C-alpha atoms as an extended CHARMM CRD file, in Angstrom:
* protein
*
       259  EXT
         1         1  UNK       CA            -19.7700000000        0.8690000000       -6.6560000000  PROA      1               0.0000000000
         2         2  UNK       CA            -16.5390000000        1.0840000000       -9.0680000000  PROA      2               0.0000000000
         3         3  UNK       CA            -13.2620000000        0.2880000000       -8.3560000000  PROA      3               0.0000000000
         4         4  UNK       CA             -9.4900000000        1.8970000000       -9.6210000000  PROA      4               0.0000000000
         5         5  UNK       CA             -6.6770000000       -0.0050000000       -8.3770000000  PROA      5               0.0000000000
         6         6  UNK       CA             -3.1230000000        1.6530000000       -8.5220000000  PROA      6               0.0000000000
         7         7  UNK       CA             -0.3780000000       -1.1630000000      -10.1770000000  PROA      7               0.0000000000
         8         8  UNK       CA              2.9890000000       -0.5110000000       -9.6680000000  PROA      8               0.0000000000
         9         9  UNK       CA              5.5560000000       -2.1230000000      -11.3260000000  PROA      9               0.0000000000
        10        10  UNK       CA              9.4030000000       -2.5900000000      -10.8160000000  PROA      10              0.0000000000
        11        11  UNK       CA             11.7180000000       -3.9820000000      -14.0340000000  PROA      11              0.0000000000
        12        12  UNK       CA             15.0420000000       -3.4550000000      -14.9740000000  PROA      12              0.0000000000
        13        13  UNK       CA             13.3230000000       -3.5300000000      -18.9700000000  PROA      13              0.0000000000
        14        14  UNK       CA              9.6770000000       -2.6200000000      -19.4160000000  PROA      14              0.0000000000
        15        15  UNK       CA              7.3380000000       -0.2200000000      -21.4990000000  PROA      15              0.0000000000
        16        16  UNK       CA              4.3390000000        1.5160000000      -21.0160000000  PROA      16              0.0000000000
        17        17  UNK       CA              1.1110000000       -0.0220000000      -21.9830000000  PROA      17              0.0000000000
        18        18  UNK       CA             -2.0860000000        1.8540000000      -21.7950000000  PROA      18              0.0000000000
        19        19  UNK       CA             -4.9550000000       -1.1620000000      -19.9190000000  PROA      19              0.0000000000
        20        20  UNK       CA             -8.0230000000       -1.5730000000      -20.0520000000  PROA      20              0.0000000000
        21        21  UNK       CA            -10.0220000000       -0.6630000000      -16.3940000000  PROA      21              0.0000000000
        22        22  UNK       CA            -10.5240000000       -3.3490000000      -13.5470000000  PROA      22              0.0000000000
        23        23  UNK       CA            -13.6410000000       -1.3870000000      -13.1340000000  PROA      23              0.0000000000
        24        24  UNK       CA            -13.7760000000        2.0310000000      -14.3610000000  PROA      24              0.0000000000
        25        25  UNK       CA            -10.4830000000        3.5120000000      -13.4150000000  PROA      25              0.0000000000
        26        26  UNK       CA             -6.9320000000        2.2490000000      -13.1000000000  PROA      26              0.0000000000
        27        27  UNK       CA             -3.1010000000        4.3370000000      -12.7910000000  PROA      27              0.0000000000
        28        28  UNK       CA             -0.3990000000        2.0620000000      -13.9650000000  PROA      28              0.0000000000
        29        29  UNK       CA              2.4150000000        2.4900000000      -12.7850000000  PROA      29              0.0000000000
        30        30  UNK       CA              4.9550000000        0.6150000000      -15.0500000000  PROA      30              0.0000000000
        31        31  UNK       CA              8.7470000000        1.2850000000      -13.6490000000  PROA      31              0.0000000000
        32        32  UNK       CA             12.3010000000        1.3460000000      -15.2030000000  PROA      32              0.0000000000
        33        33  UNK       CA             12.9330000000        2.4320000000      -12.0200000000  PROA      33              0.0000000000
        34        34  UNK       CA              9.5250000000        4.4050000000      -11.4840000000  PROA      34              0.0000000000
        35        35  UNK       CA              7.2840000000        5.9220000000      -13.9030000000  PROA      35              0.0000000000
        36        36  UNK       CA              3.9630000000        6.6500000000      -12.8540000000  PROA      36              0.0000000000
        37        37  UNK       CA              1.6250000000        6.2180000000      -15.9140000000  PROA      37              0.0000000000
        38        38  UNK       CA             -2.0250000000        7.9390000000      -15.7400000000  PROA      38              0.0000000000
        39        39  UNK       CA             -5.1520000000        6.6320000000      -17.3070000000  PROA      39              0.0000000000
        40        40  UNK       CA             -8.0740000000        7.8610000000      -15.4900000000  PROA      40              0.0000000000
        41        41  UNK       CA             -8.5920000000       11.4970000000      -13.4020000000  PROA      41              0.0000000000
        42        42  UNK       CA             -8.6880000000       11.4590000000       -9.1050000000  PROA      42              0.0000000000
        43        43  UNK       CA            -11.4700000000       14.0000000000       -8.2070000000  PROA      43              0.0000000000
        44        44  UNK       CA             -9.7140000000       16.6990000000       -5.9910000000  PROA      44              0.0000000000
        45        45  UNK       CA            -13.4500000000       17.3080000000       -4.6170000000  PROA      45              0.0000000000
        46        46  UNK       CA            -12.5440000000       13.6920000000       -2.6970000000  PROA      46              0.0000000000
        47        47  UNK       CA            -10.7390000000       12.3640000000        0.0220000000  PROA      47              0.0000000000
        48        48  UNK       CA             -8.9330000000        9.1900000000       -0.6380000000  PROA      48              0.0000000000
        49        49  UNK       CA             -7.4100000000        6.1610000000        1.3130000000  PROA      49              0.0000000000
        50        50  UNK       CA             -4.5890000000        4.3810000000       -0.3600000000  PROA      50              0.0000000000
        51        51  UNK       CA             -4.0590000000        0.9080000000        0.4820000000  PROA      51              0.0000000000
        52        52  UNK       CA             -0.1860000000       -0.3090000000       -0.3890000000  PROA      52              0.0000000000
        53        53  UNK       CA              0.4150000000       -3.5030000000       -0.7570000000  PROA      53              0.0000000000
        54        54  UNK       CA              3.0260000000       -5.7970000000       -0.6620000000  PROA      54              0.0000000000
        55        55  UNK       CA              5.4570000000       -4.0180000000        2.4410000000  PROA      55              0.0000000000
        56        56  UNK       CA              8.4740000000       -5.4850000000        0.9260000000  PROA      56              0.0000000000
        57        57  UNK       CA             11.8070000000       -4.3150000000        3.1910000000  PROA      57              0.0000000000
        58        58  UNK       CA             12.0090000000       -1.1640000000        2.3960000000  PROA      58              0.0000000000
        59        59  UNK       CA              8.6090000000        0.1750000000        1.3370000000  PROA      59              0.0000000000
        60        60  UNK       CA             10.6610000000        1.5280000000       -2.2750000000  PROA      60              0.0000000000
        61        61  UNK       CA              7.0810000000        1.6990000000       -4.5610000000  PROA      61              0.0000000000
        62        62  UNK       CA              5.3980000000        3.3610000000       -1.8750000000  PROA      62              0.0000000000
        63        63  UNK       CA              7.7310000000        6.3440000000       -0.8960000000  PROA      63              0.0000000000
        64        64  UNK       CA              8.8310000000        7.0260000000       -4.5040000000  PROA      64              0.0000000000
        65        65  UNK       CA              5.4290000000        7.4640000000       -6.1900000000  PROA      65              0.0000000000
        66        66  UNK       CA              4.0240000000        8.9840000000       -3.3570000000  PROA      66              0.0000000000
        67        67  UNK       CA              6.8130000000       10.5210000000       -0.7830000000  PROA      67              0.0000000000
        68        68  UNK       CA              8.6950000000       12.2170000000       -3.5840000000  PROA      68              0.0000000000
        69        69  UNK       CA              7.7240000000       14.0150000000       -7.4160000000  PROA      69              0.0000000000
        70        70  UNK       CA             10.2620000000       11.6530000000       -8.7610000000  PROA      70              0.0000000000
        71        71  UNK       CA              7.4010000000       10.1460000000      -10.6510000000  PROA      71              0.0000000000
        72        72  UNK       CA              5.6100000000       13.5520000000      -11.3170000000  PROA      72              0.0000000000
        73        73  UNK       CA              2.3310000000       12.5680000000       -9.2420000000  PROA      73              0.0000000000
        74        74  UNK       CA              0.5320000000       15.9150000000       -8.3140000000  PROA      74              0.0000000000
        75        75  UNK       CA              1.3140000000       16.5580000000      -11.7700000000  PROA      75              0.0000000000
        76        76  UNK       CA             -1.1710000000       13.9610000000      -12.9450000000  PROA      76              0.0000000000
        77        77  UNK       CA             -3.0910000000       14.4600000000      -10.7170000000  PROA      77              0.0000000000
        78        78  UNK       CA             -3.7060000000       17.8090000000      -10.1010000000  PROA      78              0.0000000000
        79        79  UNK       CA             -5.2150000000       18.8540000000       -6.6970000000  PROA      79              0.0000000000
        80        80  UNK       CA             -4.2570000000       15.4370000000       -4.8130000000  PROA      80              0.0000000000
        81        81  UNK       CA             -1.6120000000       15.7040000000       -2.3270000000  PROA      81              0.0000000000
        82        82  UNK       CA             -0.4700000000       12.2890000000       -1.5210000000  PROA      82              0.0000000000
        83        83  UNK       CA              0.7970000000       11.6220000000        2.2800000000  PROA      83              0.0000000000
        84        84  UNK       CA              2.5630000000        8.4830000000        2.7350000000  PROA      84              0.0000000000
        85        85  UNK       CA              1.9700000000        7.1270000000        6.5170000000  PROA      85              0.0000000000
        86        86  UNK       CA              4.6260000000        5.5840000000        8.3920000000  PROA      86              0.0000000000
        87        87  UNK       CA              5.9430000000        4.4800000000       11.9520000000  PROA      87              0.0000000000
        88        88  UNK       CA              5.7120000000        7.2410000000       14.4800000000  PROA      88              0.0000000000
        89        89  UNK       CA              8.8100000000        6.0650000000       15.4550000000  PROA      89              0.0000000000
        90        90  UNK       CA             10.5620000000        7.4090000000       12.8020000000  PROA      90              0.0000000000
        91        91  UNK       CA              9.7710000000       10.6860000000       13.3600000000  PROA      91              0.0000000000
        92        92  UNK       CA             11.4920000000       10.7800000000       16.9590000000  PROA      92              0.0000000000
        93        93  UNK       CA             15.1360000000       11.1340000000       15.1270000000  PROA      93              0.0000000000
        94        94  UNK       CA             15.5590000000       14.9270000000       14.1160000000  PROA      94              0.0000000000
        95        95  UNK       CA             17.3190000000       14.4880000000       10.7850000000  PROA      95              0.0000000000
        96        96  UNK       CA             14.9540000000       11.8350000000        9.6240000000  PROA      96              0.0000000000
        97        97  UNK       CA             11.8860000000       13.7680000000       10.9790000000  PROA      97              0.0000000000
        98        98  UNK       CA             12.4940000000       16.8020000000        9.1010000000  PROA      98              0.0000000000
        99        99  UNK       CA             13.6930000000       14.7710000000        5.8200000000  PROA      99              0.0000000000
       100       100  UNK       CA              9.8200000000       12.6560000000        6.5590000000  PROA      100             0.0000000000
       101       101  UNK       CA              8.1090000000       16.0080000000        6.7920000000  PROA      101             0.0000000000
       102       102  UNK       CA              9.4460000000       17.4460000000        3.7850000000  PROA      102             0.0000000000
       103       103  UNK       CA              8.4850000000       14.6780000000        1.6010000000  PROA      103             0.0000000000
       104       104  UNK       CA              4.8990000000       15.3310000000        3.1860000000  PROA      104             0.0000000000
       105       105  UNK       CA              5.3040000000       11.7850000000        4.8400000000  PROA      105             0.0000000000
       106       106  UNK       CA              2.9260000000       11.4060000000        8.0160000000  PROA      106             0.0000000000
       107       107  UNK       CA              2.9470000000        9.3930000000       11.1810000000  PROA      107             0.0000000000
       108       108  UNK       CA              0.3370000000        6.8000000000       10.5900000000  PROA      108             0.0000000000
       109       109  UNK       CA             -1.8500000000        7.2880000000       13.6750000000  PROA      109             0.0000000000
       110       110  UNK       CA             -5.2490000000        8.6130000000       14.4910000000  PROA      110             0.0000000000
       111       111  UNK       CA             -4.2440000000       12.3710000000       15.0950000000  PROA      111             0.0000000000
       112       112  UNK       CA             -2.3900000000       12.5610000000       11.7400000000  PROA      112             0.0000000000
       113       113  UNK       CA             -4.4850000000       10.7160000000        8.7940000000  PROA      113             0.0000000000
       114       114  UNK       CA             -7.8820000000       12.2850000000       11.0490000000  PROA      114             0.0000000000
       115       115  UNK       CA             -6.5030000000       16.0260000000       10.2970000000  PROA      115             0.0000000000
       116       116  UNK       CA             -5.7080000000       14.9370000000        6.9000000000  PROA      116             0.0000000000
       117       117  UNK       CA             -9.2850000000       13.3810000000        5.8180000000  PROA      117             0.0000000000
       118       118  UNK       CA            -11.2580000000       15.4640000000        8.0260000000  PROA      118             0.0000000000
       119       119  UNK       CA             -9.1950000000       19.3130000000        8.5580000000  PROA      119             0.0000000000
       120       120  UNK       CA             -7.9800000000       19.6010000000        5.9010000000  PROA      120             0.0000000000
       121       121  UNK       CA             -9.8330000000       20.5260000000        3.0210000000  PROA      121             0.0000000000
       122       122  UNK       CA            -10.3280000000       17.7720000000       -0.1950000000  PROA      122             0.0000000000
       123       123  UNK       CA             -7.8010000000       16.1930000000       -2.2270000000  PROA      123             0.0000000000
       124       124  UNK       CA             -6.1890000000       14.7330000000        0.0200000000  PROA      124             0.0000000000
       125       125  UNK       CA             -4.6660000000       11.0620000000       -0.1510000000  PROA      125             0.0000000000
       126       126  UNK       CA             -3.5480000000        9.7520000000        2.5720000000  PROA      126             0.0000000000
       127       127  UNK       CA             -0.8880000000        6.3850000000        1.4820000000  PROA      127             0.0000000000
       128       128  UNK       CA             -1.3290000000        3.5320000000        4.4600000000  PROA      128             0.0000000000
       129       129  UNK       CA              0.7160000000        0.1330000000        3.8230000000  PROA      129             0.0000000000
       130       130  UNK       CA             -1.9930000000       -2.0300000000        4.9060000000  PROA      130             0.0000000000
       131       131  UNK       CA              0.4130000000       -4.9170000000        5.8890000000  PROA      131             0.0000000000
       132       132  UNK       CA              2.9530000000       -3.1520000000        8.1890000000  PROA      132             0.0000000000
       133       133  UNK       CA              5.3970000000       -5.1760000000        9.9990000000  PROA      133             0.0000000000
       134       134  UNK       CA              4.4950000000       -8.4940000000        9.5320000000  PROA      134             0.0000000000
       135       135  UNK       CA              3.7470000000       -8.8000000000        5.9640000000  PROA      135             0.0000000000
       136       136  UNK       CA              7.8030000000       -7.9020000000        5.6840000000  PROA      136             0.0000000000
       137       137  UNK       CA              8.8050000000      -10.8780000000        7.2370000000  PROA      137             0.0000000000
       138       138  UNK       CA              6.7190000000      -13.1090000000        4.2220000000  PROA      138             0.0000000000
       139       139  UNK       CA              8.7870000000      -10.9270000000        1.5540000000  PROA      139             0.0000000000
       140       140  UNK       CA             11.0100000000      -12.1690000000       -0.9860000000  PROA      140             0.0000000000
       141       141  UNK       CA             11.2830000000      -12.5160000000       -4.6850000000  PROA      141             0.0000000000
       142       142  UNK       CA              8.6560000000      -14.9640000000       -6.5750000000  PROA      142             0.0000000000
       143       143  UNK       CA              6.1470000000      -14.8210000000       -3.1750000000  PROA      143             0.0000000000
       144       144  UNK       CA              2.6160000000      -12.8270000000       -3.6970000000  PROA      144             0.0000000000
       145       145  UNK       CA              1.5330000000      -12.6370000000        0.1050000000  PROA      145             0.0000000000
       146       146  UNK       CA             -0.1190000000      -10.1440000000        1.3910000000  PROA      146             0.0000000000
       147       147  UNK       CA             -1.1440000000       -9.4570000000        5.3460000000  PROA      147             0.0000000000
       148       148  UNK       CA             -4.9910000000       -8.3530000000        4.9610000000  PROA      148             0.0000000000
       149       149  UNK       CA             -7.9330000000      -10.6620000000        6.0650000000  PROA      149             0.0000000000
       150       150  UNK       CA             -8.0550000000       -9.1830000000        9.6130000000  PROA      150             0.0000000000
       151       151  UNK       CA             -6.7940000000       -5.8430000000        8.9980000000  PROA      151             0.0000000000
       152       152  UNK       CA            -10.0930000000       -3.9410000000        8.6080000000  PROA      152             0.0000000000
       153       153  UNK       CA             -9.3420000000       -0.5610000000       10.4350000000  PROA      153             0.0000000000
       154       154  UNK       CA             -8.5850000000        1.1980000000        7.4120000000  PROA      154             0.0000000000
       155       155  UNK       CA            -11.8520000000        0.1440000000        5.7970000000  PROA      155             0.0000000000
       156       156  UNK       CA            -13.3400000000        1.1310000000        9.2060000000  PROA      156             0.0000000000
       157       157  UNK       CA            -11.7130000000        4.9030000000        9.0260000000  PROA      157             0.0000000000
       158       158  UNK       CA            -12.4940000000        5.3840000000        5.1280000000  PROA      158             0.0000000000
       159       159  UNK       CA            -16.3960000000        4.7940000000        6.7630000000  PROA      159             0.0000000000
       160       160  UNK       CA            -16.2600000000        7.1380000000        9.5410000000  PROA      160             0.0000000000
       161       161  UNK       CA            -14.4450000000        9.5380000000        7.1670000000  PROA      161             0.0000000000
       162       162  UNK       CA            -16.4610000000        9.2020000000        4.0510000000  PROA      162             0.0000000000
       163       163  UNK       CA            -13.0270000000        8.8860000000        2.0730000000  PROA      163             0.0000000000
       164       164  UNK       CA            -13.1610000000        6.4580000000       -0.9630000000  PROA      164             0.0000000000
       165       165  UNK       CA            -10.7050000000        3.4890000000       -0.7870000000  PROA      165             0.0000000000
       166       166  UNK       CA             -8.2020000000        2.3790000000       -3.5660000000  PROA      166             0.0000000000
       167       167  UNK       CA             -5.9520000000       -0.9050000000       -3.6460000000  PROA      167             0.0000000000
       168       168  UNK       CA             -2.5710000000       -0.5920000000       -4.9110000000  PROA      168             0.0000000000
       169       169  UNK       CA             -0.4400000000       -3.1220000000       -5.6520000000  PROA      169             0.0000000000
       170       170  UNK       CA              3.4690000000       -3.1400000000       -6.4510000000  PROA      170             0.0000000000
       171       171  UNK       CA              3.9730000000       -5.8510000000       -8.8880000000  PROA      171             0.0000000000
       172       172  UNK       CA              8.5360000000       -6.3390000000       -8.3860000000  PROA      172             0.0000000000
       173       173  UNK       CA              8.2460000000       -4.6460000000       -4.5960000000  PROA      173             0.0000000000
       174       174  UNK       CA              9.3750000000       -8.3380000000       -3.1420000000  PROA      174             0.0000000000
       175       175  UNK       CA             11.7930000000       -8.6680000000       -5.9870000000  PROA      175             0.0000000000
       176       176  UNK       CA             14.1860000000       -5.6850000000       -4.8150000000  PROA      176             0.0000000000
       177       177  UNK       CA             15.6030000000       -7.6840000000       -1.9360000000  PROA      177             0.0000000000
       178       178  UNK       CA             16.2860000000      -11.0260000000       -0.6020000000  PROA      178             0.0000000000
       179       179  UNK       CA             15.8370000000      -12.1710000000        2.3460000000  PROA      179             0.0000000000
       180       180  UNK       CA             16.4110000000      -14.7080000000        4.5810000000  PROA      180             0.0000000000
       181       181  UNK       CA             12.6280000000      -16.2150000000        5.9170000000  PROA      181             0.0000000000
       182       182  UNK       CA             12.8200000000      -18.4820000000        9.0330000000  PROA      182             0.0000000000
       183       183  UNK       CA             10.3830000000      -20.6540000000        9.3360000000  PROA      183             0.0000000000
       184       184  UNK       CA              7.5470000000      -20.3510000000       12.2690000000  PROA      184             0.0000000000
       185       185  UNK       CA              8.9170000000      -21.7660000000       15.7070000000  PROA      185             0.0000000000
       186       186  UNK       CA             12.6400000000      -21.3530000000       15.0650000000  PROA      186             0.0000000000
       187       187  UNK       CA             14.3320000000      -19.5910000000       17.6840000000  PROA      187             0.0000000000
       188       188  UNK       CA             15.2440000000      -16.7280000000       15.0280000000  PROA      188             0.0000000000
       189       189  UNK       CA             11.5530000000      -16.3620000000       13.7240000000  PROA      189             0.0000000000
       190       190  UNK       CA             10.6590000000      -15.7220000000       17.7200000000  PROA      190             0.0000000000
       191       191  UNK       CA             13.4010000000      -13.3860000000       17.8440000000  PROA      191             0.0000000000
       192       192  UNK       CA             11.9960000000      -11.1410000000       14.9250000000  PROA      192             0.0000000000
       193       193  UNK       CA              8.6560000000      -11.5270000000       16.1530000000  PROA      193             0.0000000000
       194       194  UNK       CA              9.9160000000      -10.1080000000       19.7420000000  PROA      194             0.0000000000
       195       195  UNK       CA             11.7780000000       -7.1130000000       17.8240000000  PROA      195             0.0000000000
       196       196  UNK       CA              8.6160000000       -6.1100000000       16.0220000000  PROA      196             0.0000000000
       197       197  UNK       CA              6.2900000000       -6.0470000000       18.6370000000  PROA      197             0.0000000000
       198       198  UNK       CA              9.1500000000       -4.2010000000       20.6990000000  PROA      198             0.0000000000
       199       199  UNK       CA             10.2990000000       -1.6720000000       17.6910000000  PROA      199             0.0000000000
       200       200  UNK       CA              7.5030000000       -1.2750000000       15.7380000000  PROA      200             0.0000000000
       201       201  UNK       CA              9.1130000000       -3.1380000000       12.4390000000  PROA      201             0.0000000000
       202       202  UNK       CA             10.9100000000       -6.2560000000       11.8560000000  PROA      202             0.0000000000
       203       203  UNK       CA             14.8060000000       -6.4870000000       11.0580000000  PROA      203             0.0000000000
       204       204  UNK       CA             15.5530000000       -8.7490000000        8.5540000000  PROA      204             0.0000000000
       205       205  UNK       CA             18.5460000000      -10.3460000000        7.0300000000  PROA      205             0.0000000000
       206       206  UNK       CA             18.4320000000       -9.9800000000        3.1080000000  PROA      206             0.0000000000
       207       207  UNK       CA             21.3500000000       -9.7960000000        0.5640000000  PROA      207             0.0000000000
       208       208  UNK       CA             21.9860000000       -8.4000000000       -3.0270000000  PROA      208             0.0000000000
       209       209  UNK       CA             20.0020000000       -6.8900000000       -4.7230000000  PROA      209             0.0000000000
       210       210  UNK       CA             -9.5470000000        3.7670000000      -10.2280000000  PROA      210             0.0000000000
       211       211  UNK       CA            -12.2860000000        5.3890000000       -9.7050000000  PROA      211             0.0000000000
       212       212  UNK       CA            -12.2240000000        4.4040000000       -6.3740000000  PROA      212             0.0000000000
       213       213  UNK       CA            -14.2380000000        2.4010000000       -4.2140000000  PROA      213             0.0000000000
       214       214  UNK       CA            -16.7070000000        4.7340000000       -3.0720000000  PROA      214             0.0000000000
       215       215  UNK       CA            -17.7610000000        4.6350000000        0.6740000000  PROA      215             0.0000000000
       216       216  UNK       CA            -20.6270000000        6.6710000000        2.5050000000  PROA      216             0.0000000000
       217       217  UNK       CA            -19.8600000000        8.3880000000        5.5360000000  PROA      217             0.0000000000
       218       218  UNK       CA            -20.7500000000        6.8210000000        8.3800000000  PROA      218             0.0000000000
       219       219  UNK       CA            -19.7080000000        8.2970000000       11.9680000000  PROA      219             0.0000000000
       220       220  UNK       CA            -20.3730000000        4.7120000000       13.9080000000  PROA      220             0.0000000000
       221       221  UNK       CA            -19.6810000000        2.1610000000       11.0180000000  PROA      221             0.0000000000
       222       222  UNK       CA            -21.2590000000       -1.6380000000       12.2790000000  PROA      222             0.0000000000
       223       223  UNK       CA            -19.0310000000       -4.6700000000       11.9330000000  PROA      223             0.0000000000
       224       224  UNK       CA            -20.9800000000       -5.5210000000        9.4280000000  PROA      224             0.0000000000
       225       225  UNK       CA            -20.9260000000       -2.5830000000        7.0520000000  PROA      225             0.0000000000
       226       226  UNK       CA            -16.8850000000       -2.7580000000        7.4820000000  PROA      226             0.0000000000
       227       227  UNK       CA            -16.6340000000       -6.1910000000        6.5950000000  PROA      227             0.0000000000
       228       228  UNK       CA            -18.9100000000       -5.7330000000        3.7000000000  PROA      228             0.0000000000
       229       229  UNK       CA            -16.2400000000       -3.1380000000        2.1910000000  PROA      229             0.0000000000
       230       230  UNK       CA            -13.5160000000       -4.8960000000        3.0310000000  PROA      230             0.0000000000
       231       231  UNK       CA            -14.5670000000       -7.6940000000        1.0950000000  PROA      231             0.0000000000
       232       232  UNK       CA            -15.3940000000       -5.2270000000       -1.8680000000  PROA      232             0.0000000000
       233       233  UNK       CA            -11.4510000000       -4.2030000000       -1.2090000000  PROA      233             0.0000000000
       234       234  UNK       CA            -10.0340000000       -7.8310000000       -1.0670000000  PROA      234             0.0000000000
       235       235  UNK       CA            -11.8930000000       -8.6640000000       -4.3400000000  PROA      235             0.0000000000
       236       236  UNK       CA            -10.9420000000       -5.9070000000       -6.0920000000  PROA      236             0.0000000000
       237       237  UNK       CA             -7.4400000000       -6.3120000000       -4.9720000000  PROA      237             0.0000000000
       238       238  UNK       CA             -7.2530000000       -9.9620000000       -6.1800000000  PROA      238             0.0000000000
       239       239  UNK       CA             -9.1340000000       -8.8680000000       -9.2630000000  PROA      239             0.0000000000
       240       240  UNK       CA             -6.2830000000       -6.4090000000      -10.0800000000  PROA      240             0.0000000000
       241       241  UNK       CA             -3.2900000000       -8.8650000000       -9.3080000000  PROA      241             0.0000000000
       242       242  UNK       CA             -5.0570000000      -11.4680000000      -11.6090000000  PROA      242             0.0000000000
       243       243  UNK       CA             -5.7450000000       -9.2260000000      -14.6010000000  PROA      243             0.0000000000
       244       244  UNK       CA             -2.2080000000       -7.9590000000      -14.7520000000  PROA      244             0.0000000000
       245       245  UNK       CA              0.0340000000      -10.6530000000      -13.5070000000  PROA      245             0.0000000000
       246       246  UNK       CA              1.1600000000      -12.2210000000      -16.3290000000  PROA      246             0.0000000000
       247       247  UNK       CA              2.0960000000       -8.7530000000      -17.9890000000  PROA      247             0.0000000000
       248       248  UNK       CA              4.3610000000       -7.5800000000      -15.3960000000  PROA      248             0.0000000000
       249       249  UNK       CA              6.5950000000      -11.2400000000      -15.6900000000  PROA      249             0.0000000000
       250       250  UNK       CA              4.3120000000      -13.3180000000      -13.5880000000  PROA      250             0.0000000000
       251       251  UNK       CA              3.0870000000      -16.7370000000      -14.2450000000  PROA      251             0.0000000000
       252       252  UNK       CA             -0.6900000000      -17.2050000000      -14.9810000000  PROA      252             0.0000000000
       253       253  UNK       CA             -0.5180000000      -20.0730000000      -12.2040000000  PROA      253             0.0000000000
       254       254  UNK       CA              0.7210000000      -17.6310000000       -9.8330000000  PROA      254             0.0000000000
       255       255  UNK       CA             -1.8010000000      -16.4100000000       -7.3610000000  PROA      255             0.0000000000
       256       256  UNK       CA             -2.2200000000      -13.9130000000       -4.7510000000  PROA      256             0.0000000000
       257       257  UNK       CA             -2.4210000000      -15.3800000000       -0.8620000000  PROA      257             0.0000000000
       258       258  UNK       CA             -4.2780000000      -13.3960000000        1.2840000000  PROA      258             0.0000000000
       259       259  UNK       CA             -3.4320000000      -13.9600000000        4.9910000000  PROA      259             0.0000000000
């Protein structure tokens, strides 16, 4: 099994720097807003599942690598065609619906990312943000937390789908905004947690400014065989956010806390 994390990066001031692979593969993505740097090919004869991680507020590494060509991706990589998943929610507003669809965003539920990994031919990457609502309310700038130890139905669906999984991880995604974090039991922290489970995402105050991991197809996946590739994803994820930390302005005591 090889790995190939995606990095993305957010700085004001950065360059380009060609890295050396996690495992065999790695795209960095080092940003000055966004610039999507390539260093190893995505076969189109593949499916793929993208795991995004950190949430952040407002999603931004997520949607512009992969909801818009404003980093050039199918240019890179010829033959994928990226499909960021989000809320079905959003796509119950007209305007916003059609502006989704034409970015080739997706709702992020069984009917859509099946069609996608399964109908629809090879190449296809489908983009999930693995930490959804509630890894938004641990965002802010300097905190590395991500919402992943019991979300496993992604590893689950890259099984039943044959579809190879690869981590990606937006170094500056926490940085864009910040927020205010209530602590747990607070009236306010109850509030948000009501909200999300009633709207699908959490409001938040906030001011200012690989080769992949390749996965068999199994149709009826045990518990077992999904926790053994999710484990192969969390340490590959923490393997990625420890190699490049300190080059994208992070500490070398800075870790990564999986919750």
């Amino acid at each position: 099994m090889v790995t190939a994390p995606l990095v993305l990066l957010y700085s004001s001031i950065c360059h380009a720097n060609q890295v050396e692979s996690c495992g065999t593969m790695e795209i960095l993505n080092v940003v000055s807003f966004a610039n999507l740097i390539k260093t190893h090919n995505l076969l189109p004869s593949r499916n793929y599942i993208f795991g995004y991680h950190p949430h952040g507020i407002f999603c931004f590494g997520a949607f512009c690598n992969f909801g818009t060509e404003a980093t050039g991706f199918t240019k890179k990589f010829p033959g994928i065609k990226p499909s960021l998943a989000t809320l079905a929610g959003n796509f119950r507003l007209p305007v916003l619906r059609d502006y989704l669809m034409s970015g080739g965003i997706c709702p992020v539920n069984k009917n859509s990312i099946d069609y996608l990994l399964s109908r629809n031919g090879t190449g296809n990457a489908v983009v999930i943000v693995i930490g959804g609502a509630s890894e938004s309310l641990q965002c802010a700038p300097g905190m590395n937390i991500v919402t992943l130890k019991n979300r496993k139905g992604f590893v689950r669906l890259a099984l039943q789908k044959g579809s190879d999984l690869v981590p990606v991880y937006s170094f500056g995604e926490n940085d864009a905004y910040k927020q205010v974090i209530f602590e747990e039991g607070t009236y306010w922290r109850h509030l948000q947690r009501r909200l999300q489970k009633i709207l699908g995402f959490a409001p938040c105050l906030f001011h200012g400014f690989g080769e992949p991991i390749t996965v068999p197809k199994i149709e009826d996946p045990s518990d077992e065989m999904v926790d053994l590739y999710h484990a192969m994803y969390i340490r590959s994820l923490q393997c990625l956010f420890d190699k490049y930390k300190t080059r994208f302005g992070l500490k070398e005591s800075d870790a990564l806390f999986i919750q």
